[in-house]
Tab-separated table of C-alpha atoms in Angstrom:
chain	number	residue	atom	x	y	z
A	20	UNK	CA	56.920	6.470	17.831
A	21	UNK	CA	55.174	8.928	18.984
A	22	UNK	CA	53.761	10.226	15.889
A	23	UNK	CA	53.141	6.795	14.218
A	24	UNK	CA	50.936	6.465	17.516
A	25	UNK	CA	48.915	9.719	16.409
A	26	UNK	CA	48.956	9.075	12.892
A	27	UNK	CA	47.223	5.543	13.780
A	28	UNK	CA	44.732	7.401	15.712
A	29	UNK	CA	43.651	10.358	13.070
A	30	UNK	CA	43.169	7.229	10.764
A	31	UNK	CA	41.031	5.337	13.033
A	32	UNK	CA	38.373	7.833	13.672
A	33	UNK	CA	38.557	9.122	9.847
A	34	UNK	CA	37.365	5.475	8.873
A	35	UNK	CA	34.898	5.679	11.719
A	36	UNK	CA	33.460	8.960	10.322
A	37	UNK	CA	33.583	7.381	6.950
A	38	UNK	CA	31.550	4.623	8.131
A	39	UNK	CA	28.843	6.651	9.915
A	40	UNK	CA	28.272	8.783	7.024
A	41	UNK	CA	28.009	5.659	4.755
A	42	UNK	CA	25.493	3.728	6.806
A	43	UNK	CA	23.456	6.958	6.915
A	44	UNK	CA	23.533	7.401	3.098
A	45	UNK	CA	22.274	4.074	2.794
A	46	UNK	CA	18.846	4.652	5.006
A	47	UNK	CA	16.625	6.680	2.095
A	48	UNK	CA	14.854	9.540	3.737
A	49	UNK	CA	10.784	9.131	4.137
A	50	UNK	CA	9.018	9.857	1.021
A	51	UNK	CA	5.258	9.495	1.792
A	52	UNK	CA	3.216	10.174	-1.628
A	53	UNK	CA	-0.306	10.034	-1.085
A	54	UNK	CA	-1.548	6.817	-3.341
A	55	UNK	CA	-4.522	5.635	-4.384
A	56	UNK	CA	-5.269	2.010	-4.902
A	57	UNK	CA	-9.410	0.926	-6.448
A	58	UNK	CA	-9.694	-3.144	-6.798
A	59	UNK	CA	-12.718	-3.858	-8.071
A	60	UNK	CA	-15.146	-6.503	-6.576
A	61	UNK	CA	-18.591	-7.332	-6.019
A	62	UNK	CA	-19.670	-8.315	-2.752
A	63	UNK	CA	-22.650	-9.295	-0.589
A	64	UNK	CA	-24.446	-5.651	1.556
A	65	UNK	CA	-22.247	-5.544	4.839
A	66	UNK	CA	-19.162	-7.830	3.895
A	67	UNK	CA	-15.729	-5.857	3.100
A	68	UNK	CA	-12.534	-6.158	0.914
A	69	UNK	CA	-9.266	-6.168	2.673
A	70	UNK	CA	-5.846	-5.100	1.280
A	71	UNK	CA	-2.379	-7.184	1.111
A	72	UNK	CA	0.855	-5.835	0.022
A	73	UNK	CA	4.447	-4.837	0.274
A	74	UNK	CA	7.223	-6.477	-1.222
A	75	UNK	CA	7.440	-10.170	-2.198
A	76	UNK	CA	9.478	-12.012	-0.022
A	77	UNK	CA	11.620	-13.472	-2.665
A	78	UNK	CA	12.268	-10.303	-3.340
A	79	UNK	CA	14.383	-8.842	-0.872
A	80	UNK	CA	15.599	-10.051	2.042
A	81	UNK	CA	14.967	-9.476	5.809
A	82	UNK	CA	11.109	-10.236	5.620
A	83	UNK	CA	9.551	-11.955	8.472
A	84	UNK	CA	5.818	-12.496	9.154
A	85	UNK	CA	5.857	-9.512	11.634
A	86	UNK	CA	4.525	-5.966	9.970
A	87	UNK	CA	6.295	-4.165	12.883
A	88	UNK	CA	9.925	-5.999	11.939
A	89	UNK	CA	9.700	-7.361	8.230
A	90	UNK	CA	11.512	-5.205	5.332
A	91	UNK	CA	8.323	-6.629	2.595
A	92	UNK	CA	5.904	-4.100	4.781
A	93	UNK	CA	5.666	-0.671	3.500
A	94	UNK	CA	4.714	2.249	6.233
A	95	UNK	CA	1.234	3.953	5.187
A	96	UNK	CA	-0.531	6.585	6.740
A	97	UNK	CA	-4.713	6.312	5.981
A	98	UNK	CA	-6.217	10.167	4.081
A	99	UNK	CA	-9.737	8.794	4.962
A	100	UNK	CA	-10.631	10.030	8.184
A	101	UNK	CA	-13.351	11.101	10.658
A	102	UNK	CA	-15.965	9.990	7.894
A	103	UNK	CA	-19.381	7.894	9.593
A	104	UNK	CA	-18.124	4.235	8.187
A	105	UNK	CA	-17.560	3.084	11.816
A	106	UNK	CA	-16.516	-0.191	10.675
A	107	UNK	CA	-13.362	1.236	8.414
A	108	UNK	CA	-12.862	3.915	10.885
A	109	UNK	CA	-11.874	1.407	13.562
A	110	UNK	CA	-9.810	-0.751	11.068
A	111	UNK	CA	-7.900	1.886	9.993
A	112	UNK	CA	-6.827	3.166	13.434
A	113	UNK	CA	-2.983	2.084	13.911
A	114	UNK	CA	-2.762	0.503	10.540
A	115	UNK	CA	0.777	1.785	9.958
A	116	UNK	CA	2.276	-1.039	7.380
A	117	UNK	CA	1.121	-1.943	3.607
A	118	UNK	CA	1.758	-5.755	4.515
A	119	UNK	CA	0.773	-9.676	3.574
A	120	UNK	CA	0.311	-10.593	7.488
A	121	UNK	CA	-3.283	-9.367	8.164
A	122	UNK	CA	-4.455	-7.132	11.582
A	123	UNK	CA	-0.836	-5.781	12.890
A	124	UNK	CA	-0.919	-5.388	16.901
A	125	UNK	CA	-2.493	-2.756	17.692
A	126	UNK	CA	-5.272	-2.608	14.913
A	127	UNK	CA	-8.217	-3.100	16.835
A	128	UNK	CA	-11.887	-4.847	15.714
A	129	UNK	CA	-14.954	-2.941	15.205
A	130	UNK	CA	-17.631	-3.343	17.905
A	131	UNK	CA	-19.465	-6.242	16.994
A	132	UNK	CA	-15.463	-8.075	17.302
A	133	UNK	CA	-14.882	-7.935	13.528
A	134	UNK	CA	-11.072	-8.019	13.462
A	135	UNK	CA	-9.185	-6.509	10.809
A	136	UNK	CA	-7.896	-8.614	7.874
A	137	UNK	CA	-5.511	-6.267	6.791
A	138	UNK	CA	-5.706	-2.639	5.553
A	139	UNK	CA	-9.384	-1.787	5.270
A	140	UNK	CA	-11.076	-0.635	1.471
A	141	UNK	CA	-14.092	1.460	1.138
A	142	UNK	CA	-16.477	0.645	-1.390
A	143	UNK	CA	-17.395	3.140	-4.161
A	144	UNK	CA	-19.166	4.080	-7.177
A	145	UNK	CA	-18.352	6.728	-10.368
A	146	UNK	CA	-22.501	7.134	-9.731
A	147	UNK	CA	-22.757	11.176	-9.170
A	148	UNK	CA	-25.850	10.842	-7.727
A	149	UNK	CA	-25.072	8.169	-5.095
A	150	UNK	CA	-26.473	9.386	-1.591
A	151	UNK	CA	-23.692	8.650	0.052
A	152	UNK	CA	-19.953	9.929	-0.455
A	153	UNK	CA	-16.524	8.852	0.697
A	154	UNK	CA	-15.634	12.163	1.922
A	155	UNK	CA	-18.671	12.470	4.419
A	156	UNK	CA	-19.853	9.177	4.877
A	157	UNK	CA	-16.602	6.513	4.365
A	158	UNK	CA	-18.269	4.942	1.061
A	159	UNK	CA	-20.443	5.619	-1.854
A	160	UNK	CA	-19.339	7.973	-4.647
A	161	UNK	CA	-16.030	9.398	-5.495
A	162	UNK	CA	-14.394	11.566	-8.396
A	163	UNK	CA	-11.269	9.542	-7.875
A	164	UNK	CA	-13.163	6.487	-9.433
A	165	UNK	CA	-13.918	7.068	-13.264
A	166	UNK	CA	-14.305	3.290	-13.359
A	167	UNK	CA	-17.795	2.168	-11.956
A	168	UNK	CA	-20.016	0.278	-9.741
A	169	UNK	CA	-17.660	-2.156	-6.274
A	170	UNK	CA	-14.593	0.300	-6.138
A	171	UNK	CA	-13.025	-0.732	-4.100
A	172	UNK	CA	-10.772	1.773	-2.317
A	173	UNK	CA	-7.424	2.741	0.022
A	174	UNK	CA	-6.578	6.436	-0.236
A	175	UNK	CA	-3.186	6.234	1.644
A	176	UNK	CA	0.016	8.305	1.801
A	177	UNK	CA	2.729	5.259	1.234
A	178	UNK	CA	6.062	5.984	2.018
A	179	UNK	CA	7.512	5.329	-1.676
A	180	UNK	CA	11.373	5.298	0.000
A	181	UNK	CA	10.557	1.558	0.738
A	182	UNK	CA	9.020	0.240	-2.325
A	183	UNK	CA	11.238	-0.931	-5.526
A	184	UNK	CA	11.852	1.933	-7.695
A	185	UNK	CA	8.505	2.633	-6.926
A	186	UNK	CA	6.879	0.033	-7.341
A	187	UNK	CA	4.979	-2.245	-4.416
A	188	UNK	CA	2.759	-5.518	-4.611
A	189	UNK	CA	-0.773	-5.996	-3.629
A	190	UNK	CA	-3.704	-8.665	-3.271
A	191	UNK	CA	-7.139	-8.100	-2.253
A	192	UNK	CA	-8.899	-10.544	0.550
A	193	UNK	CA	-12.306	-11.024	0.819
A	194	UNK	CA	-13.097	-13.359	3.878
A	195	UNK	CA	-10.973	-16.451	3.480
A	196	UNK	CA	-10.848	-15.830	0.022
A	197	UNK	CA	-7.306	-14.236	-1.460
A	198	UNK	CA	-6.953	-13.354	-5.269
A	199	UNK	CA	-5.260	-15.900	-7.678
A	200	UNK	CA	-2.157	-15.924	-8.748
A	201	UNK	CA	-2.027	-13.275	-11.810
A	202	UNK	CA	0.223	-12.080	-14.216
A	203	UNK	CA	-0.006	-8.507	-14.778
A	204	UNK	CA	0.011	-6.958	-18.109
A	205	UNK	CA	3.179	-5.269	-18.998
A	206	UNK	CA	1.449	-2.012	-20.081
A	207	UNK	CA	-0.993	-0.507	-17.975
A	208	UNK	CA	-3.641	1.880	-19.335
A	209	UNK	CA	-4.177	5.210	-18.216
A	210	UNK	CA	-2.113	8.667	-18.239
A	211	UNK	CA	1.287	7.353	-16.750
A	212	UNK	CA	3.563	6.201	-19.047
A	213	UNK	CA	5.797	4.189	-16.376
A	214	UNK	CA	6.856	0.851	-18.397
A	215	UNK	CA	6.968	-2.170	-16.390
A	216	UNK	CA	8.153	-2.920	-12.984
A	217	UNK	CA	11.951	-4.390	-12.282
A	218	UNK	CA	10.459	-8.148	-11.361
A	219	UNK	CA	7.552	-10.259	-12.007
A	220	UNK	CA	5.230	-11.918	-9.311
A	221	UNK	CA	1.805	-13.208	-9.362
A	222	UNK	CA	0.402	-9.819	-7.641
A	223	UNK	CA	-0.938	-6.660	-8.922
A	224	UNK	CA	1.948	-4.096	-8.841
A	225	UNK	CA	1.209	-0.454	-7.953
A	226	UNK	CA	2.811	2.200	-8.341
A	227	UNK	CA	3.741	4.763	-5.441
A	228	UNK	CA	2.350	8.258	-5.543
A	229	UNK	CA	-0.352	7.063	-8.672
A	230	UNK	CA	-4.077	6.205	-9.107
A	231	UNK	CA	-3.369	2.678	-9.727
A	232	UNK	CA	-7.021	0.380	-10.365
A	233	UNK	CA	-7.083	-3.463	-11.044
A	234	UNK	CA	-10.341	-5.922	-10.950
A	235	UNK	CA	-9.744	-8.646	-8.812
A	236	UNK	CA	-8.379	-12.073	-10.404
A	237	UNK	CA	-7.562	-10.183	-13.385
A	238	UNK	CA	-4.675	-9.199	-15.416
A	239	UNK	CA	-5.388	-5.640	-16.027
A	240	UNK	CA	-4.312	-2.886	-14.954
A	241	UNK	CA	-4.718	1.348	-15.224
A	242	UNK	CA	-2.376	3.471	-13.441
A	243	UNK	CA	-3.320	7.782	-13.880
A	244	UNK	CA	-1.933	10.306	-12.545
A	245	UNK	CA	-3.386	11.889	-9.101
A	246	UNK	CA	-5.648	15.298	-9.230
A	247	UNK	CA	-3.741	18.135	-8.174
């Protein structure tokens, strides 16, 4: 009886090892890939293009319209920093999530009480001899835009463990205004030969740990490789 008793016992915390370990395997690691993301738009001087992404909610399941709690929103951490675009530079600060749900908690305004509509762009230009630069001043020109003229741009590292294969879903906002409804064409141009995502939606999909650039309301698409 005894032994039955111990045998029972052993087996017990074996399957609650087994369980442990499981539930662990299942939780991917953090895999933040710095990505780059150009939509380009033309806009009036001092008005801004605001980013919307994730996952579609039909897509997988436990999304809610919280960034902090939903599965669809995708944790990002912003590589343009400490540049003199005061406007971005507040929008950016505790932007953590890629998501659909606009200014998360603690994203604050800019100082004139502009609040956030999202995950703040910079605008930017393949003009060399622009005055201004992203790297010093938070817009203007940039070598990672061979495109042209209303780039524009989120440099972010995206945490590619929580997209789908790789793949994540985006929308620019301008004002009230959101993109249309597109259908993206199944071969992107550029360098990266990465076939077609797993689904369909009417977003632009991205790819994680890419140069990925779109025009906005359009079907196109051109994914490169990053710079070293």
């Amino acid at each position: 009886m005894t032994s039955m008793l111990f045998l029972a016992l052993v087996l017990t915390i074996s399957t609650q090892w087994v369980s442990a370990d499981d539930t662990a395997a299942a939780v991917p690691a953090e895999d933040f890939q710095r990505t780059v993301i150009l939509l380009q738009k033309e806009v009036g001087y001092g008005d801004f293009v605001f980013l919307r992404g994730g996952i579609n909610h039909d897509q997988r399941e436990g999304c809610t319209e919280d960034a902090e709690t939903s599965a669809c929103a995708i944790p990002i951490r912003a590589n343009i920093v400490g540049t003199n675009n005061t406007e971005y530079n507040a929008w950016s600060t505790n932007d953590t999530k890629l998501d659909w749900y606009g200014a998360e908690s603690n994203q604050p305004g800019t100082d004139a009480g502009v609040a956030a509509d999202g995950t703040p762009m910079v605008w930017t230009t393949n003009d060399v001899n622009y005055t201004a630069t992203v790297s010093s001043d938070g817009y203007g020109y940039t070598p990672l835009n061979a495109f042209g003229e209303h780039y524009w741009m989120a440099d972010l590292d995206i945490d590619c463990s929580k997209t789908e294969e790789g793949w994540f879903e985006l929308k620019g906002k301008f004002k009230s205004e959101w993109e249309s409804d597109i259908s993206q064409d199944e071969t992107c141009q550029g360098n990266a030969d990465l076939g077609a995502p797993g689904y369909t939606s009417g977003n632009h999909f991205a790819k994680c740990g890419y140069l990925n650039a779109f025009v906005f309301n359009s079907n196109a698409c051109h994914i490169d490789s990053l710079p070293e």
